[in-house]
XYZ file of C-alpha atoms in Angstrom:
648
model
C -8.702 21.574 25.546
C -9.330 18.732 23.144
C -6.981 15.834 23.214
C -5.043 14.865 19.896
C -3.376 11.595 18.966
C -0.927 12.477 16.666
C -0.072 10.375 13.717
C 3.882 10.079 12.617
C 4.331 9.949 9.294
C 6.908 7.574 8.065
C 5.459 7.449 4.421
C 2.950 4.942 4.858
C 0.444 4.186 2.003
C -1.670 4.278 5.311
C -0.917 7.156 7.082
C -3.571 9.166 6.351
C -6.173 6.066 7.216
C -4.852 5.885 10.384
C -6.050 9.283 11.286
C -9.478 8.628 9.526
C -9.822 5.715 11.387
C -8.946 7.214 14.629
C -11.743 10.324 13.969
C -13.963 7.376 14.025
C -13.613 6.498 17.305
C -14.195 10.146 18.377
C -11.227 11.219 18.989
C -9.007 14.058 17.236
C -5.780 13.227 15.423
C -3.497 15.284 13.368
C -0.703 13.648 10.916
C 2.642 15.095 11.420
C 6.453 14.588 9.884
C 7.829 11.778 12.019
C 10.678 13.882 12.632
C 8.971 16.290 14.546
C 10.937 16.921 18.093
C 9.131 15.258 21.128
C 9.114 18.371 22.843
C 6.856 19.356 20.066
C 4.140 16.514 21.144
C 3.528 17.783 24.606
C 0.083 18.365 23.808
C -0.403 14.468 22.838
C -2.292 12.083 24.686
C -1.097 8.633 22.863
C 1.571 9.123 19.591
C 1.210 6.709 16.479
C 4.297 5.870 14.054
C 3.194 4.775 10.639
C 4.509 2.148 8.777
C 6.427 3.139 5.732
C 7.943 2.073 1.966
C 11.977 1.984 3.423
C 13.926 -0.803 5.568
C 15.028 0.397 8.871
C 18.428 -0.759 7.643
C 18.611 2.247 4.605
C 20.517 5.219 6.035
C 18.085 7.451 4.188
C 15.050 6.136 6.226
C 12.681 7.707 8.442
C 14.195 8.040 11.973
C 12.336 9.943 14.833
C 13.215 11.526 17.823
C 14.790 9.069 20.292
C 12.803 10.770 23.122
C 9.235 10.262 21.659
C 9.993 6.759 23.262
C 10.144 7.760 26.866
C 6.754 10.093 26.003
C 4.630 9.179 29.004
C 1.269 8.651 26.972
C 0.357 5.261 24.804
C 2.530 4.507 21.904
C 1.630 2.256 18.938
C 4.223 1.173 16.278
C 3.024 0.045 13.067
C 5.086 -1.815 10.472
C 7.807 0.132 10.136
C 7.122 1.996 12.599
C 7.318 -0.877 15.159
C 10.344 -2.218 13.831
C 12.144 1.302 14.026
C 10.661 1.221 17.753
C 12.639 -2.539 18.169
C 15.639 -1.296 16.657
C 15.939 1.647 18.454
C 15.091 -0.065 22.112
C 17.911 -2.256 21.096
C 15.824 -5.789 19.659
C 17.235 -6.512 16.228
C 15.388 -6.641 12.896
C 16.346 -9.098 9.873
C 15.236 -9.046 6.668
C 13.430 -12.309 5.649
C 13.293 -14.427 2.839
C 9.927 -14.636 2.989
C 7.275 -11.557 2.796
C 4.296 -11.423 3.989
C 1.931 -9.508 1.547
C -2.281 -9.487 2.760
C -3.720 -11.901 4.668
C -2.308 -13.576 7.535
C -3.440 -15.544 10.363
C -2.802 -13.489 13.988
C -2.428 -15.650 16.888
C -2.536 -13.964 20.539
C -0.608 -14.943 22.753
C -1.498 -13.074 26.285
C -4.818 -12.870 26.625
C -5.045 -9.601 29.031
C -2.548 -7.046 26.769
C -4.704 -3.992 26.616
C -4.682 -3.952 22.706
C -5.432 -6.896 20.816
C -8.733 -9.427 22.114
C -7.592 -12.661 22.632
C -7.628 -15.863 20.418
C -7.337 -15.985 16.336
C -8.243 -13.510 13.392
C -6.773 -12.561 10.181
C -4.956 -9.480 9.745
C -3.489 -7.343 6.609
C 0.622 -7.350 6.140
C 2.533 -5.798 3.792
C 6.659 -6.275 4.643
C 9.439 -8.337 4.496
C 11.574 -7.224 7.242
C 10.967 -8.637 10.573
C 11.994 -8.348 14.133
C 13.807 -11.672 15.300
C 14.890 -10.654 19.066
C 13.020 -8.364 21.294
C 14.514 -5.275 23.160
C 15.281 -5.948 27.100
C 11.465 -5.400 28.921
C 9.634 -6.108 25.809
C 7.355 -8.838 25.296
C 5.713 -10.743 22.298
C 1.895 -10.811 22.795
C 1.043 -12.234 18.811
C 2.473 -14.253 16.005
C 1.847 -15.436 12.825
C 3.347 -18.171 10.084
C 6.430 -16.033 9.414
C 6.494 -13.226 11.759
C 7.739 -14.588 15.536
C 6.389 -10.388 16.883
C 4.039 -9.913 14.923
C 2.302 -7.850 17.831
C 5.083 -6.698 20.985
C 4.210 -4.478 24.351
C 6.871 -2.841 26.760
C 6.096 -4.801 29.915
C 4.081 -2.636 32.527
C 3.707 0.107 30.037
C 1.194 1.000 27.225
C 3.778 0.954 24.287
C 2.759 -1.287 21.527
C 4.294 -2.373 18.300
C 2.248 -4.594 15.533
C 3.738 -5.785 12.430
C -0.059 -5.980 10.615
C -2.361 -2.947 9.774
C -5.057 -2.449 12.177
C -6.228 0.326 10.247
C -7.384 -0.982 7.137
C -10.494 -3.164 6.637
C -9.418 -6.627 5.883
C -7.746 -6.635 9.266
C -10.659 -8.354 11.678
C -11.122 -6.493 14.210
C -9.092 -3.800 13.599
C -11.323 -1.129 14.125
C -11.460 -2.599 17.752
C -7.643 -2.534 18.263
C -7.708 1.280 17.125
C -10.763 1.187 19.569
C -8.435 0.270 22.532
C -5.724 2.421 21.879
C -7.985 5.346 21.362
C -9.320 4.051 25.028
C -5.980 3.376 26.605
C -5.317 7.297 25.263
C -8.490 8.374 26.785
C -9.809 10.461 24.059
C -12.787 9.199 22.800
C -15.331 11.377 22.695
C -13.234 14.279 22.439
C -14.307 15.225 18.766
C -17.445 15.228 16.713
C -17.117 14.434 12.829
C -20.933 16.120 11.960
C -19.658 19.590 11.355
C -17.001 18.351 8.128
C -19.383 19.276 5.576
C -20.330 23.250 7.265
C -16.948 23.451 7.847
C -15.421 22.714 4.319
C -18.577 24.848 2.418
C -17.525 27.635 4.939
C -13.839 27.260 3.721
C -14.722 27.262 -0.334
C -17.075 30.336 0.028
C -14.023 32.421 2.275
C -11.309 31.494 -0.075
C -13.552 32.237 -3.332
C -15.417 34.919 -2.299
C -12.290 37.056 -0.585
C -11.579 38.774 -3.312
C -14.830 40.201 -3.800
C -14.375 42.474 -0.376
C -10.764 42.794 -1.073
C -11.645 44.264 -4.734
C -12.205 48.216 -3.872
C -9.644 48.529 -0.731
C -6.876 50.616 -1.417
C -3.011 49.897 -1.218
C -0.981 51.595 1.840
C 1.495 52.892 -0.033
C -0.667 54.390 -2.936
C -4.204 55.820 -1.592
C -5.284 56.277 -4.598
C -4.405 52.923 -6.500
C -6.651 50.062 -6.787
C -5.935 46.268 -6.547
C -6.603 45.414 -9.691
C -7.054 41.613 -8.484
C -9.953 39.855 -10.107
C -12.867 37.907 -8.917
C -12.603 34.296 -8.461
C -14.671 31.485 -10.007
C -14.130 27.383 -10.015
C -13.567 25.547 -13.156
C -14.440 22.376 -12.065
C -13.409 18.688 -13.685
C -16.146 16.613 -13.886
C -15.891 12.802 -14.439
C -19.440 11.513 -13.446
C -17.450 9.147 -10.086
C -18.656 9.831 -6.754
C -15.277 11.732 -5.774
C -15.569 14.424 -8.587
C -19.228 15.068 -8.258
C -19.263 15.094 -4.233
C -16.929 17.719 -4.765
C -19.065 19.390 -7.398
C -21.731 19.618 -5.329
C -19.840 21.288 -2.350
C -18.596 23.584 -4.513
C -21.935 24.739 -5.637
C -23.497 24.692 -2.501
C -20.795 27.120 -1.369
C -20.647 29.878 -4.342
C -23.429 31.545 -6.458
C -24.194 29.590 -9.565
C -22.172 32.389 -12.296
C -19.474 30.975 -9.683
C -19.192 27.888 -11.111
C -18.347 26.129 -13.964
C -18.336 22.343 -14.453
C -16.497 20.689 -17.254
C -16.896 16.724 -18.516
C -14.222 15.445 -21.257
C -14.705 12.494 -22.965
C -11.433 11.472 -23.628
C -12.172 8.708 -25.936
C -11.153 5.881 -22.999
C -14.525 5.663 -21.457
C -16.841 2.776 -20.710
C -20.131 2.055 -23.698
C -22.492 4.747 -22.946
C -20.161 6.562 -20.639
C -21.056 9.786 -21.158
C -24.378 10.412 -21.979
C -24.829 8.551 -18.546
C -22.687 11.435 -16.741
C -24.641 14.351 -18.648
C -28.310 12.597 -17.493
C -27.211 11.853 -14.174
C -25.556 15.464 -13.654
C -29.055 16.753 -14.208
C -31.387 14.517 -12.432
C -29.192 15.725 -9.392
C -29.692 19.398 -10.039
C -26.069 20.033 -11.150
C -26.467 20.522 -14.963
C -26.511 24.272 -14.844
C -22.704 25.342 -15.769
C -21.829 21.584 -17.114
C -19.975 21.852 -20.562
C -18.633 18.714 -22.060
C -16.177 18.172 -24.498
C -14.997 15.250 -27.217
C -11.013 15.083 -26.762
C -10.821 11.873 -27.715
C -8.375 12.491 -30.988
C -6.246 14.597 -28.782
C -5.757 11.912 -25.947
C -5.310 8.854 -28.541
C -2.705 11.342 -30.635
C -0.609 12.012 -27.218
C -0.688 8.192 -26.440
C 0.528 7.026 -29.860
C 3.100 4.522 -29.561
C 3.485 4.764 -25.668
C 3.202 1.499 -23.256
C 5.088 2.559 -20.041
C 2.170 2.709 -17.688
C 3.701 5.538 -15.603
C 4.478 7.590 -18.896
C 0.629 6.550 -19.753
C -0.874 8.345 -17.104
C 1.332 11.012 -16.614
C 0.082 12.201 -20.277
C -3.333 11.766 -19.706
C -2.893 13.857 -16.475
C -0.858 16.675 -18.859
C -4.089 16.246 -21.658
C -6.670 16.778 -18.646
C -4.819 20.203 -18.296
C -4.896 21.011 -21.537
C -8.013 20.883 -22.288
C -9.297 22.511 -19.275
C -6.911 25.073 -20.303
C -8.105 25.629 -23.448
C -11.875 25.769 -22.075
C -11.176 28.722 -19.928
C -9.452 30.040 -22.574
C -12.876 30.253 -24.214
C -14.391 31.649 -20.873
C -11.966 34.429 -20.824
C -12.621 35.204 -24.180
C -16.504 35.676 -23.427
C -15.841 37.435 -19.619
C -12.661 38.241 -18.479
C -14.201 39.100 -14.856
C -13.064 36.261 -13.014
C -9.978 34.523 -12.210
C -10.676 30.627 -12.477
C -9.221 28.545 -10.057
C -9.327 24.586 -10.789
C -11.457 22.293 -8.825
C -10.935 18.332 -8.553
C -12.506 15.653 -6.601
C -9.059 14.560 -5.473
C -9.383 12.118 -2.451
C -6.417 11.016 -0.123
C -5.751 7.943 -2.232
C -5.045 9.677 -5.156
C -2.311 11.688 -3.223
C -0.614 8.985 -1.536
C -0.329 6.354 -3.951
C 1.282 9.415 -6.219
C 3.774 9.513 -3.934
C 2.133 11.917 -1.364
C 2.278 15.494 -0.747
C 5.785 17.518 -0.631
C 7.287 19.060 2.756
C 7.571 22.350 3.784
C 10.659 22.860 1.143
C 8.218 21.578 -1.859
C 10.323 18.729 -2.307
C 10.764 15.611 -0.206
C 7.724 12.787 -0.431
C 8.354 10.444 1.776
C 5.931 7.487 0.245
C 6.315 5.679 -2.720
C 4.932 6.398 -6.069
C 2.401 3.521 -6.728
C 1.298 4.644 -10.071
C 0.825 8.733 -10.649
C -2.871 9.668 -10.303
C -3.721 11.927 -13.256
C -4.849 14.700 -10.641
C -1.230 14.603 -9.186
C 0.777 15.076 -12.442
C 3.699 17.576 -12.149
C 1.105 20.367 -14.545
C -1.408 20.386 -10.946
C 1.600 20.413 -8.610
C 2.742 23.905 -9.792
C -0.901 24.750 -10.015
C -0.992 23.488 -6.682
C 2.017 25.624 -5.286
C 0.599 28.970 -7.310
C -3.037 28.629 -5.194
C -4.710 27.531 -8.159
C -6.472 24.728 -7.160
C -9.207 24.138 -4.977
C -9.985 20.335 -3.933
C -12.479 19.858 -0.556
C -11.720 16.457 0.051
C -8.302 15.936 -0.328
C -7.983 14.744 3.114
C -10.594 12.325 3.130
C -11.316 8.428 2.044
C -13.593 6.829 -0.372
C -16.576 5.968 1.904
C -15.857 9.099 4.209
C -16.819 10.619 0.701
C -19.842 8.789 0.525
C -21.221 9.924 3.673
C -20.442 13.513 2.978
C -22.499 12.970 -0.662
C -25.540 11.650 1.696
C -24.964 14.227 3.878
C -25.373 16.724 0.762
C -28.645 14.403 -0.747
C -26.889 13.097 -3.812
C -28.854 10.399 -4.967
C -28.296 7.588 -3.581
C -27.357 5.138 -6.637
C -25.059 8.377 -7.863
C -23.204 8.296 -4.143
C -22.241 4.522 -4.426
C -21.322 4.344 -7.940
C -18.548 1.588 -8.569
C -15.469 3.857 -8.685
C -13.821 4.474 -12.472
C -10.560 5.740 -12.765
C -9.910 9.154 -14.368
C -7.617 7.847 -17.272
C -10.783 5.570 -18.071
C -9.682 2.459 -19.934
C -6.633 3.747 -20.908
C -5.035 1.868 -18.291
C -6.909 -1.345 -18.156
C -5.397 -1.698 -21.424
C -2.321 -3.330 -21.044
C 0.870 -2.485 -23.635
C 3.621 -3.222 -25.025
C 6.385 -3.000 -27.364
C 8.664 -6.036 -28.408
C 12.016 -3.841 -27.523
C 10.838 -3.386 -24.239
C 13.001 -4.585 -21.876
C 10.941 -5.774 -19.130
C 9.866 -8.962 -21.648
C 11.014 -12.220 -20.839
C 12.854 -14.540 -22.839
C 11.552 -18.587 -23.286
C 13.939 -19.760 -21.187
C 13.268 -16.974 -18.217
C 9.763 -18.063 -18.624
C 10.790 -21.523 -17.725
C 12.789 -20.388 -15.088
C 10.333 -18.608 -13.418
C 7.201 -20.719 -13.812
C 9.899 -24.023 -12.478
C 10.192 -21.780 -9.457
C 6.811 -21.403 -9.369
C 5.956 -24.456 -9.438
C 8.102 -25.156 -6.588
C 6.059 -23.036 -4.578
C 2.843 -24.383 -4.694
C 1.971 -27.841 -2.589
C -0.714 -28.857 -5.398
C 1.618 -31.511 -7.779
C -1.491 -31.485 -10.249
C -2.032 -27.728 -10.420
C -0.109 -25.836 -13.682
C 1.151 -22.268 -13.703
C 2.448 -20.179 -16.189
C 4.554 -16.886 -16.058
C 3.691 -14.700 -19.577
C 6.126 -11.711 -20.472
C 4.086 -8.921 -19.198
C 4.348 -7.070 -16.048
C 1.577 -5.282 -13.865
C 1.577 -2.530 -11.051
C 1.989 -3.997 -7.366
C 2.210 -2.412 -4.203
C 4.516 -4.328 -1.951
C 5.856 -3.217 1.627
C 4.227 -0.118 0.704
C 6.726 0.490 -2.559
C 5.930 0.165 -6.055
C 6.768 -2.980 -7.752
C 6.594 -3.822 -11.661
C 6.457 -7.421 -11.786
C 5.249 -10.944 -13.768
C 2.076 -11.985 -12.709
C 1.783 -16.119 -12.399
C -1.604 -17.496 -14.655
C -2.974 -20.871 -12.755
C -4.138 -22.700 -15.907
C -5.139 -25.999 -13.683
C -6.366 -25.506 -10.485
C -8.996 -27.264 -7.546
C -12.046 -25.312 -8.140
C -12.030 -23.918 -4.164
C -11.569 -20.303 -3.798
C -9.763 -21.338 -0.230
C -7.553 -23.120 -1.884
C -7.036 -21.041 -4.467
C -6.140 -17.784 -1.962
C -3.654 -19.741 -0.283
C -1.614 -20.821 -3.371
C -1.787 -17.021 -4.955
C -0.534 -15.994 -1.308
C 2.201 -18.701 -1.153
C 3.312 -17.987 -4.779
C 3.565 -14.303 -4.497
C 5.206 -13.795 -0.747
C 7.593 -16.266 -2.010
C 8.984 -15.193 -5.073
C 10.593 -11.744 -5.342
C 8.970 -11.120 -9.196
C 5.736 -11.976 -8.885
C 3.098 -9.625 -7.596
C 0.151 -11.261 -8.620
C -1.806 -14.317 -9.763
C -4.881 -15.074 -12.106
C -6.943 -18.472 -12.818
C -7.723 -18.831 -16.128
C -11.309 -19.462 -16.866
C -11.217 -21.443 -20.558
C -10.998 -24.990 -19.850
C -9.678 -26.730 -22.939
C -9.125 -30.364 -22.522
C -8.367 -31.236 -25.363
C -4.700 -29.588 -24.067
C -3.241 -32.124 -21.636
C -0.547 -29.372 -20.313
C -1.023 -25.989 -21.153
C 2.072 -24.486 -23.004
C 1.533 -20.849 -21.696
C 1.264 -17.921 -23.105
C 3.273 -15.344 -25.682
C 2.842 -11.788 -26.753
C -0.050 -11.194 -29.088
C 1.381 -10.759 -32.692
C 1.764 -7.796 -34.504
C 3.398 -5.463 -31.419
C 3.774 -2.330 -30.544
C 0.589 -3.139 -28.242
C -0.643 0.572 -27.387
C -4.014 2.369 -26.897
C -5.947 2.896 -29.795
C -9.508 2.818 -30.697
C -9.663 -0.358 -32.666
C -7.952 -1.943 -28.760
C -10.290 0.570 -27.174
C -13.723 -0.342 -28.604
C -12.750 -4.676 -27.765
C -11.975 -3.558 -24.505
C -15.328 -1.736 -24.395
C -17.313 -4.253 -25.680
C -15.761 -6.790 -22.987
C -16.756 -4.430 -20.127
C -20.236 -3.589 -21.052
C -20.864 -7.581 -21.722
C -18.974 -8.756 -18.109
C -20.603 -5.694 -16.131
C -24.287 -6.069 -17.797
C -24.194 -9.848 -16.796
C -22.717 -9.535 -13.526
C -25.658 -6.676 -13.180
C -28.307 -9.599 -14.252
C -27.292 -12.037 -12.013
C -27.750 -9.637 -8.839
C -23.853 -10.032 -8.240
C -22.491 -6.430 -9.384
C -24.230 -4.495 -6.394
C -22.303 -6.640 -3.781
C -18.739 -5.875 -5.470
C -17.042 -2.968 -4.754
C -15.513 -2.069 -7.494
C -15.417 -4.343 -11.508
C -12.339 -3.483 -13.524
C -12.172 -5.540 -16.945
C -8.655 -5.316 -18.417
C -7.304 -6.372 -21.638
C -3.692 -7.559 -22.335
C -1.681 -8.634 -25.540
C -1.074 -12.194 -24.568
C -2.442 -15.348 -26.316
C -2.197 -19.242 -25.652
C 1.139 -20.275 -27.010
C -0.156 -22.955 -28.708
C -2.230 -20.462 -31.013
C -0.833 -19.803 -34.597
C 1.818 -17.030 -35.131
C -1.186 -15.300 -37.150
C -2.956 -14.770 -34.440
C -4.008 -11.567 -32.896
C -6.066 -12.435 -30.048
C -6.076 -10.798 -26.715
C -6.980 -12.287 -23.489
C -9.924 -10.315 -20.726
C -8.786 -9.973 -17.138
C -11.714 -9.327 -14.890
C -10.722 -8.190 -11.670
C -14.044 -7.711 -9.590
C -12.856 -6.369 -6.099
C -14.217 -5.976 -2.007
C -13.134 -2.611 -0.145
C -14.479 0.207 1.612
C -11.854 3.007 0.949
C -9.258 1.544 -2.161
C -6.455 1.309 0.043
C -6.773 -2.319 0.523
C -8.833 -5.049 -1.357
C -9.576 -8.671 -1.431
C -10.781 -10.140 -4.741
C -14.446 -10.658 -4.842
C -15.088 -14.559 -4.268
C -18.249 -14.906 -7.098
C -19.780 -18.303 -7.423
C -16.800 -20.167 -9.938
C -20.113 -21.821 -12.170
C -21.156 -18.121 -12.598
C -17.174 -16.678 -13.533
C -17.447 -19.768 -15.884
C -20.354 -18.965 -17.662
C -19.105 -15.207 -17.839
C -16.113 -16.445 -19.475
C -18.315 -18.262 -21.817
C -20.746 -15.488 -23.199
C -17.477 -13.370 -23.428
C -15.149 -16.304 -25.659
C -18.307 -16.331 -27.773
C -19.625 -12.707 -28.110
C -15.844 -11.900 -28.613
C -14.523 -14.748 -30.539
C -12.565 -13.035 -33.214
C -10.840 -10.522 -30.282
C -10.106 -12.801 -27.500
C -8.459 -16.279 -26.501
C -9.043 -16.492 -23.138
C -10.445 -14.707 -19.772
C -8.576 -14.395 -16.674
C -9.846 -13.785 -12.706
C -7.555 -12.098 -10.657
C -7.620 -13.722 -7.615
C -4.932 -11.145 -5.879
C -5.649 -8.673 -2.730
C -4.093 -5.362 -2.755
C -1.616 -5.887 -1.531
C 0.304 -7.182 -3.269
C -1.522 -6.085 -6.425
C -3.341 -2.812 -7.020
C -6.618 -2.599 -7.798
C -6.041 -1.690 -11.273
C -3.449 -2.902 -13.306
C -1.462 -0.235 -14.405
């Protein structure tokens, strides 16, 4: 009988990464509702509760089963989940005035505990409640700066709690911890990961291909009748990233080739040379056969006239992907009506989650937060998605579990480790904005918040600025729409630099991330910050687009030259409608964001630390290139989280 560590879900940003991280160790695990009845769990050989976007103090927030804490098998709280074990054992948990967002230092404090190795290492948090007094029989075996449990075990018993996230990859020696529990569970070895890619080709080709043998049977209740159901065929969305083609490739593998259709849309927001480097690379790997591609750039740029909400942004772009795919099988129909096309997407966990994850059993309740809505997760796929209408093989699984299944295929290999590029292209890496939006701040709230930052960093000589735009964060697993702080005079140490971005965003509620600018000007003895580029509404158009294009062929090509773009994970360049205050009124100059990133499955990041002399030089060959576009370049030195990885 094989042995299964469940996974609670509380609505975790993470929940799903626990259980791939756990399948890594050998073992089986399943993610289940944390409300699920203990009784319900007697199959379990250790139980793990997520962490999640809600306070434990919220009367709307994920409680489970009181009884799941008497289980007699290894428990391990995480975030949320280990202050909801606290609370419920009867310690107490406080909100602080002080988050802790990324990296943290983790100091053990009982050496022998069964879960975490002794001595120091730096783990991943994301929260800003804490637990200040421990339930009776409960010990603290970690700590960090602001969190006095940051790790707790029932004395005598394997029941753990941990504030930080083992499971993601900035955590050192995470993958250990996980390790132990899966030990302390006994269960490794209890489940092989090599038959994924059989199993999931099996899957496509039964689901597909069912209606073929169900075609001529007859109905029960009329002999004579015939279903009248039609075959079924895959109309699949191309995009040229790993995630899409990985998927096409299953797909093909699994069905005959009149099976399959691909489709590629340029949708006028893609990178210099963007597609005619999908079609060539679609057909050096054998997958050209089927591939139709289509210009919708008009229609995308008419839909996103005049809009800047990022949310509304994508949601449209999601609605025009639909469309258009619509329209193309439209066209199919009209040439053979034999098959019923069913929608294929490369849609990976991530994409799920951070769009707020998928709905219960009553097609309603999402327990995570919305992070920014994935345009494979608009509201057009979820009633696709509820009618059977969409096929997607690795919805369950993570970026670089993605890459080994395209290896595992024989994708080449510089197709299978592509830098990731969003499906709404540069349409969000272009920041906008409209002057009667009310997020803007006025000159004196500017001065307000950049006095408080100030106050916040240790560095007398250092100058930051808040500007009037906002970017997408992801704090305590929630959304957040904050300021981001600009460090105009800084010590040239990334160290240094880390710690003040860390101590300026965990300790101010609207900031939820930080850049260094990287135009020195000295003839300016104190910067005077920066205002909205004249001439607003801000919004995507092609005139924005083509800048923004320019910038990221020029910071990608000479990244690519000076052997540094193969060791960063992924490079978005971002554009946004700010300019140096002291510019004149007339001016309509933007300012370039790059935003080079480390990670190994997008659900957490640290910013890539490139040598500064190089970042400088960038910044140079980009101010001159672009002179008549763009006032400044930015580095954002900000992990995820607090920040996402893109900025809208």
């Amino acid at each position: 009988e094989m042995k299964t560590i469940y996974v609670l879900d509380c609505g975790g940003q993470y929940c799903h990464l626990l259980a791939s991280r756990i399948r890594r160790h050998e073992a089986f695990s399943a993610v289940v509702p944390c409300e699920i009845s203990a009784e319900d769990l007697s199959d379990a050989c250790g139980v793990i509760i997520s962490g999640g976007p809600q306070s434990v103090f919220e009367e709307s927030s994920p409680r489970v089963d009181s009884k799941i804490w008497s289980l007699p098998v290894p428990l391990l709280g995480i975030c949320y989940g280990c202050q909801m074990m606290c609370q419920d054992l009867g310690g107490i948990v406080k909100n602080s005035d002080h988050g802790e967002y990324g990296a943290a230092e983790l100091h053990c404090t009982v050496e022998t505990n069964g879960l975490i190795p002794s001595g120091k290492r730096v783990v991943w948090m994301s929260h800003r409640d804490i637990v200040t007094r421990l339930p009776d029989g409960m010990e603290t075996i970690a700590t960090t700066e602001h969190s006095p449990h940051a790790a707790v075990k029932l004395i005598g018993k394997p029941v753990f709690g941990v504030q930080f996230h083992p499971e993601v990859r900035h955590t050192s020696d995470g993958e250990k911890i996980l390790g132990n529990f899966v030990d302390l569970c006994q269960a490794r070895g209890s489940w092989r990961p090599e038959n994924f890619l059989q199993v999931q080709i099996k899957n496509i080709a039964t689901r597909v291909l069912e209606s073929d043998t169900d075609e001529n049977k007859e109905q029960p209740s009329k002999k004579k009748a015939k279903l009248t159901r039609k075959k079924k065929a895959v109309f699949m969305l191309v995009s040229g990233g790993v995630d899409s083609t990985v998927a096409f490739a299953m797909i093909a593998k699994a069905l005959p080739a009149e099976r399959v259709r691909g489709l590629y849309v340029d949708t006028g927001m893609m990178r210099l040379d963007e597609s005619r480097t999908v079609r060539e690379s679609l057909e050096q790997a054998g997958l050209g056969a089927g591939l139709s591609c289509v210009d919708a750039s008009e229609r995308f740029l008419t839909a996103l006239d005049g809009v800047t909400a990022p949310e509304v942004k994508r949601r449209i772009i999601g609605r025009e992907f639909i469309n258009v795919q619509r329209d193309e099988c439209a066209k199919l129909l009209h040439e053979n009506d034999e098959y019923e096309w069913l929608l294929g997407q490369g849609t990976i966990y991530p994409d799920t989650i951070e769009s707020g994850g998928k709905r219960d059993s009553s097609g309603s309740n999402r327990k995570a937060d919305v992070i920014k809505t994935h345009h494979n997760r608009v509201a057009e796929i979820d009633a696709l998605l509820e009618q059977g209408l969409v096929l997607e093989p690795l919805s369950e699984l993570y970026k670089d579990e993605v890459r080994a299944v395209g290896e595992q295929l024989g994708l080449p290999h510089k197709m299978v480790w592509r830098q990731p590029f969003p499906g709404p292209g540069l349409g969000v890496r272009l920041l906008c904005c409209d002057a009667e939006d009310n997020h803007l701040l006025t000159v004196n709230s500017m001065a307000t918040l950049r006095d408080q930052a100030v106050a916040l960093l240790s560095q007398p000589e250092w100058q930051v600025h808040v500007p009037p735009l906002k970017s997408v964060g992801c704090q305590g697993d929630a959304r957040t729409y904050r300021h981001f702080a600009v460090l105009t005079k800084y010590r040239q140490d990334w160290d240094e630099i880390a710690t003040a971005a860390t101590r300026l965003v965990n300790g101010h509620d609207d900031l939820n991330r930080v850049v260094i600018s990287l135009k020195t000007n000295d003839s300016i003895e104190v910067h005077q910050g920066f205002s909205l580029t004249d001439s607003p509404p801000h919004t995507v158009t092609k005139s924005r687009l083509d800048i923004l294009r320019r910038a990221d062929h020029i910071a990608t090509t000479f990244l690519a030259d000076n052997g540094h773009l193969n060791n960063i994970w992924q490079c978005p360049v971002v554009m946004a409608p700010l300019k140096p205050t002291h510019l004149t009124s007339a001016s309509n100059k933007e300012v370039i964001i790059l935003r080079p990133v480390d990670s190994t499955e997008a659900m957490t990041a640290a910013f890539s630390r490139l040598p500064i002399p190089i970042l400088h030089e960038l910044a140079a060959r980009l101010l001159e290139h672009l002179s008549d576009h763009v006032a400044d370049v930015f580095y954002d030195v900000t992990n995820k989280p607090p920040g996402t990885i893109e900025w809208e």
